[in-house]
Structure formats: C-alpha cells, structure tokens
C-alpha cells in the first residue's frame, strides 16, 4: 500500500526536469564565465600596470649600471686588442728572425758542402797521385829486377 502513495514520474516530467536543469546550468555557466573573465581582465590589467611601473624604475637604474658595464667592457676590449697587437707583432718578429736564421744556416750548410766536396776532390787527387807513385815504384822495381836478371844471365852464360 505504501508503494501506491508515491508519485510515479512520466517521460514528460523527465523532459521538463532536464530542460529546467539545462537552462539553469547555462545561466550559471554564463555568469561564471563573465565574472571570471572580468576578474582575470582586471587582475591582468592591474598586474601589467604594476610591472610597467616597476620596469620603468628598474630600467632607469639598470640603464646606468649597463652604461658603466659597457664602458668597462670597452676598456677591457681595448686592452685585449692592444695585447693582441703586441703579441701579433712579436710573433711576426720571431717568425722573421727564425727565417733569417734558417737562411743563414742554409748558407753555412752550402759552404760546408762545397768545402767537403773540395776536400773529397783533393783527397781523391792525393789518392790518385799516391797510387800512381806506387805504380811507378813497382814498375821501377820490376825494371831493376829485369835488368838485374839480364845481367846475371849474361855473366853466368859466359
């Protein structure tokens, strides 16, 4: 009996309830979007204004600091350029000095070569003269032996 006392909803009731719920949700959603958009816009505008003001203040102080840093960097750059120029000229001088030493050593080497060749030629000539003298002496000795042998034969045959 209790079950008969309850209200039994129909399809039309569900559709009406669904339409009513959808409409109220749309209204609530629109209000939330409008309110949140206004709030975020106001917040963003205020924060951007604060950022701009603080950036202007920082820019003024940072500009002075940056100018002094740029001046320091310029002086350091000039010093580095000067050091580079000095080291470059030193390197060129050192290179030219080494080149002149090399050419001097080449000249000395050529002189030593020519002296050595002269010595070799002179030694070769001495060796040739000595070998000719030795040959001459051996020929003299052979001639003396031959003549001695002829005389001894001539005297022994008689």
Short mmCIF file of C-alpha atoms in Angstrom, two decimals:
data_model
loop_
_atom_site.label_atom_id
_atom_site.label_comp_id
_atom_site.label_asym_id
_atom_site.label_seq_id
_atom_site.Cartn_x
_atom_site.Cartn_y
_atom_site.Cartn_z
CA UNK A 1 0.00 0.00 0.00
CA UNK A 2 2.83 2.28 0.60
CA UNK A 3 4.06 1.92 -2.93
CA UNK A 4 0.83 3.35 -4.28
CA UNK A 5 1.24 6.57 -2.29
CA UNK A 6 4.45 7.58 -4.14
CA UNK A 7 4.47 9.78 -7.21
CA UNK A 8 5.38 7.97 -10.41
CA UNK A 9 7.21 10.28 -12.85
CA UNK A 10 6.47 10.11 -16.53
CA UNK A 11 8.58 10.79 -19.58
CA UNK A 12 7.18 14.29 -19.89
CA UNK A 13 8.19 15.02 -16.31
CA UNK A 14 11.76 13.89 -17.04
CA UNK A 15 11.95 16.05 -20.14
CA UNK A 16 10.70 19.09 -18.24
CA UNK A 17 13.19 18.45 -15.44
CA UNK A 18 16.01 18.04 -17.97
CA UNK A 19 15.09 21.28 -19.76
CA UNK A 20 14.87 23.19 -16.49
CA UNK A 21 18.24 21.83 -15.30
CA UNK A 22 19.92 22.60 -18.62
CA UNK A 23 18.60 26.16 -18.65
CA UNK A 24 19.70 26.84 -15.09
CA UNK A 25 23.16 25.35 -15.77
CA UNK A 26 23.55 27.57 -18.85
CA UNK A 27 22.69 30.66 -16.82
CA UNK A 28 25.10 29.71 -14.04
CA UNK A 29 27.87 28.93 -16.58
CA UNK A 30 27.39 32.28 -18.39
CA UNK A 31 27.56 34.17 -15.11
CA UNK A 32 30.69 32.30 -14.07
CA UNK A 33 32.40 32.93 -17.40
CA UNK A 34 31.53 36.63 -17.39
CA UNK A 35 32.63 37.06 -13.79
CA UNK A 36 35.87 35.12 -14.19
CA UNK A 37 36.68 36.95 -17.43
CA UNK A 38 36.09 40.33 -15.77
CA UNK A 39 38.14 39.32 -12.76
CA UNK A 40 41.01 37.98 -14.85
CA UNK A 41 40.96 41.04 -17.11
CA UNK A 42 41.04 43.38 -14.13
CA UNK A 43 43.79 41.35 -12.46
CA UNK A 44 45.86 41.19 -15.64
CA UNK A 45 45.45 44.91 -16.27
CA UNK A 46 46.50 45.77 -12.71
CA UNK A 47 49.46 43.43 -12.72
CA UNK A 48 50.64 44.70 -16.10
CA UNK A 49 50.44 48.29 -14.81
CA UNK A 50 52.49 47.34 -11.73
CA UNK A 51 55.01 45.52 -13.90
CA UNK A 52 55.32 48.51 -16.21
CA UNK A 53 55.92 50.89 -13.32
CA UNK A 54 58.49 48.60 -11.71
CA UNK A 55 60.17 48.06 -15.08
CA UNK A 56 60.45 51.81 -15.61
CA UNK A 57 62.11 52.15 -12.20
CA UNK A 58 64.40 49.20 -12.88
CA UNK A 59 65.17 50.43 -16.38
CA UNK A 60 66.38 53.76 -15.06
CA UNK A 61 68.72 52.17 -12.52
CA UNK A 62 69.72 49.31 -14.81
CA UNK A 63 70.47 51.72 -17.62
CA UNK A 64 73.09 53.47 -15.52
CA UNK A 65 74.55 50.11 -14.46
CA UNK A 66 74.57 48.86 -18.04
CA UNK A 67 76.28 52.03 -19.24
CA UNK A 68 79.04 51.62 -16.67
CA UNK A 69 79.41 47.92 -17.55
CA UNK A 70 79.61 48.77 -21.25
CA UNK A 71 82.31 51.34 -20.52
CA UNK A 72 84.28 48.74 -18.53
CA UNK A 73 83.88 46.21 -21.32
CA UNK A 74 85.09 48.76 -23.88
CA UNK A 75 88.25 49.44 -21.88
CA UNK A 76 88.84 45.70 -21.42
CA UNK A 77 88.31 45.17 -25.14
CA UNK A 78 90.82 47.91 -25.94
CA UNK A 79 93.35 46.31 -23.60
CA UNK A 80 92.79 42.92 -25.23
CA UNK A 81 93.18 44.49 -28.69
CA UNK A 82 96.45 46.12 -27.62
CA UNK A 83 97.74 42.84 -26.18
CA UNK A 84 96.74 41.03 -29.34
CA UNK A 85 98.51 43.62 -31.48
CA UNK A 86 101.68 43.34 -29.38
CA UNK A 87 101.64 39.55 -29.48
CA UNK A 88 100.98 39.61 -33.23
CA UNK A 89 103.97 41.89 -33.86
CA UNK A 90 106.11 39.75 -31.55
CA UNK A 91 105.10 36.67 -33.50
CA UNK A 92 105.96 38.36 -36.81
CA UNK A 93 109.36 39.44 -35.50
CA UNK A 94 110.04 35.98 -34.14
CA UNK A 95 108.99 34.42 -37.45
CA UNK A 96 111.28 36.76 -39.42
CA UNK A 97 114.15 36.07 -37.03
CA UNK A 98 113.72 32.33 -37.44
CA UNK A 99 113.52 32.74 -41.21
CA UNK A 100 116.80 34.69 -41.27
CA UNK A 101 118.44 32.08 -39.01
CA UNK A 102 117.25 29.37 -41.36
CA UNK A 103 118.69 31.15 -44.42
CA UNK A 104 121.99 31.68 -42.58
CA UNK A 105 122.13 28.01 -41.67
CA UNK A 106 121.39 27.10 -45.29
CA UNK A 107 124.28 29.31 -46.42
CA UNK A 108 126.60 27.71 -43.87
CA UNK A 109 125.46 24.26 -44.96
CA UNK A 110 126.18 25.11 -48.60
CA UNK A 111 129.64 26.39 -47.64
CA UNK A 112 130.37 23.22 -45.67
CA UNK A 113 129.17 21.12 -48.62
CA UNK A 114 131.44 22.92 -51.05
CA UNK A 115 134.37 22.61 -48.63
CA UNK A 116 133.64 18.91 -48.21
CA UNK A 117 133.47 18.41 -51.96
CA UNK A 118 136.80 20.24 -52.35
CA UNK A 119 138.31 18.04 -49.65
CA UNK A 120 136.95 14.92 -51.32
CA UNK A 121 138.36 16.04 -54.68
CA UNK A 122 141.68 16.90 -53.08
CA UNK A 123 141.72 13.56 -51.24
CA UNK A 124 140.83 11.77 -54.44
CA UNK A 125 143.67 13.56 -56.24
CA UNK A 126 146.07 12.69 -53.42
CA UNK A 127 144.93 9.10 -53.57
CA UNK A 128 145.38 9.04 -57.33
CA UNK A 129 148.85 10.60 -57.05
CA UNK A 130 149.81 8.10 -54.34
CA UNK A 131 148.54 5.18 -56.43
CA UNK A 132 150.45 6.49 -59.47
CA UNK A 133 153.62 6.84 -57.36
CA UNK A 134 153.15 3.30 -56.08
CA UNK A 135 152.66 2.04 -59.62
CA UNK A 136 155.75 3.93 -60.77
CA UNK A 137 157.81 2.47 -57.92
CA UNK A 138 156.60 -1.05 -58.67
CA UNK A 139 157.44 -0.56 -62.36
CA UNK A 140 160.90 0.70 -61.41
CA UNK A 141 161.44 -2.33 -59.20
CA UNK A 142 160.32 -4.66 -61.98
CA UNK A 143 162.63 -2.92 -64.41
CA UNK A 144 165.52 -3.21 -61.96
CA UNK A 145 164.77 -6.90 -61.42
CA UNK A 146 164.54 -7.50 -65.12
CA UNK A 147 167.82 -5.70 -65.76
CA UNK A 148 169.47 -7.48 -62.81
CA UNK A 149 168.22 -10.80 -64.14
CA UNK A 150 169.54 -10.00 -67.61
CA UNK A 151 172.96 -9.02 -66.30
CA UNK A 152 173.22 -12.03 -64.11
CA UNK A 153 172.24 -14.27 -67.01
CA UNK A 154 174.69 -12.57 -69.29
CA UNK A 155 177.50 -13.04 -66.79
CA UNK A 156 176.54 -16.55 -65.94
CA UNK A 157 176.47 -17.67 -69.58
CA UNK A 158 179.98 -16.69 -70.18
#
